[in-house]
Amino acid sequence: MKLNIVFTETFSLYDEPFTTAEMIAEYAGIDRKSVNRAIRDHKGALERFGVLRFQIAKPKKKN
């Protein structure tokens, strides 16, 4: 089974890989708040791989 949790988006002249806290949470089987907490706690180590970008999104409506 192939998991597509990393995407690419073009920023200026380069395609940059990225993922979202929602995708990590879904495939890791944990909640998004835990993922965001881990990102904050390990921000320095994660920045070795590139810039951390955070975007605020509207919560999805529950059906």
mmCIF file of C-alpha atoms in Angstrom:
data_model
loop_
_atom_site.group_PDB
_atom_site.id
_atom_site.type_symbol
_atom_site.label_atom_id
_atom_site.label_comp_id
_atom_site.label_asym_id
_atom_site.label_seq_id
_atom_site.Cartn_x
_atom_site.Cartn_y
_atom_site.Cartn_z
ATOM 1 C CA MET A 1 0.000 0.000 0.000
ATOM 2 C CA LYS A 2 1.454 3.343 -1.065
ATOM 3 C CA LEU A 3 0.860 6.258 1.310
ATOM 4 C CA ASN A 4 0.704 9.717 -0.213
ATOM 5 C CA ILE A 5 1.455 11.925 2.755
ATOM 6 C CA VAL A 6 4.103 14.076 1.064
ATOM 7 C CA PHE A 7 3.096 16.513 -1.642
ATOM 8 C CA THR A 8 4.972 19.070 -3.726
ATOM 9 C CA GLU A 9 4.151 22.681 -4.318
ATOM 10 C CA THR A 10 6.033 25.199 -6.411
ATOM 11 C CA PHE A 11 7.516 28.082 -4.436
ATOM 12 C CA SER A 12 9.391 30.511 -6.673
ATOM 13 C CA LEU A 13 11.584 28.364 -8.951
ATOM 14 C CA TYR A 14 11.633 25.188 -6.868
ATOM 15 C CA ASP A 15 9.244 22.341 -6.125
ATOM 16 C CA GLU A 16 9.262 21.836 -2.377
ATOM 17 C CA PRO A 17 7.998 18.702 -0.641
ATOM 18 C CA PHE A 18 5.601 19.184 2.248
ATOM 19 C CA THR A 19 3.059 17.402 4.368
ATOM 20 C CA THR A 20 0.427 18.498 6.864
ATOM 21 C CA ALA A 21 -0.203 17.780 10.518
ATOM 22 C CA GLU A 22 -3.557 16.293 9.494
ATOM 23 C CA MET A 23 -1.896 13.766 7.170
ATOM 24 C CA ILE A 24 0.736 12.804 9.750
ATOM 25 C CA ALA A 25 -1.962 12.414 12.416
ATOM 26 C CA GLU A 26 -4.175 10.286 10.169
ATOM 27 C CA TYR A 27 -1.447 7.835 9.159
ATOM 28 C CA ALA A 28 0.207 7.750 12.603
ATOM 29 C CA GLY A 29 -3.121 7.149 14.327
ATOM 30 C CA ILE A 30 -2.795 10.118 16.686
ATOM 31 C CA ASP A 31 -4.588 13.437 16.990
ATOM 32 C CA ARG A 32 -3.478 16.605 15.195
ATOM 33 C CA LYS A 33 -2.825 18.470 18.460
ATOM 34 C CA SER A 34 -0.234 15.839 19.409
ATOM 35 C CA VAL A 35 1.487 16.253 16.043
ATOM 36 C CA ASN A 36 1.573 20.040 16.403
ATOM 37 C CA ARG A 37 2.947 19.723 19.943
ATOM 38 C CA ALA A 38 5.704 17.381 18.737
ATOM 39 C CA ILE A 39 6.577 19.797 15.925
ATOM 40 C CA ARG A 40 6.860 22.680 18.400
ATOM 41 C CA ASP A 41 8.899 20.578 20.846
ATOM 42 C CA HIS A 42 11.344 19.459 18.130
ATOM 43 C CA LYS A 43 11.330 22.586 15.976
ATOM 44 C CA GLY A 44 15.125 23.021 16.051
ATOM 45 C CA ALA A 45 15.826 19.472 14.917
ATOM 46 C CA LEU A 46 13.159 19.608 12.193
ATOM 47 C CA GLU A 47 14.529 22.854 10.755
ATOM 48 C CA ARG A 48 17.617 20.910 9.622
ATOM 49 C CA PHE A 49 15.384 19.608 6.817
ATOM 50 C CA GLY A 50 14.093 23.026 5.771
ATOM 51 C CA VAL A 51 11.806 25.845 6.757
ATOM 52 C CA LEU A 52 8.805 24.992 8.909
ATOM 53 C CA ARG A 53 5.733 26.729 7.565
ATOM 54 C CA PHE A 54 2.508 26.922 9.468
ATOM 55 C CA GLN A 55 -0.776 27.824 7.851
ATOM 56 C CA ILE A 56 -3.941 28.382 9.770
ATOM 57 C CA ALA A 57 -6.911 26.704 8.156
ATOM 58 C CA LYS A 58 -10.599 26.855 8.942
ATOM 59 C CA PRO A 59 -11.793 23.773 10.807
ATOM 60 C CA LYS A 60 -13.753 21.386 8.623
ATOM 61 C CA LYS A 61 -17.455 21.109 9.374
ATOM 62 C CA LYS A 62 -18.452 17.821 10.945
ATOM 63 C CA ASN A 63 -21.385 16.066 9.303
#
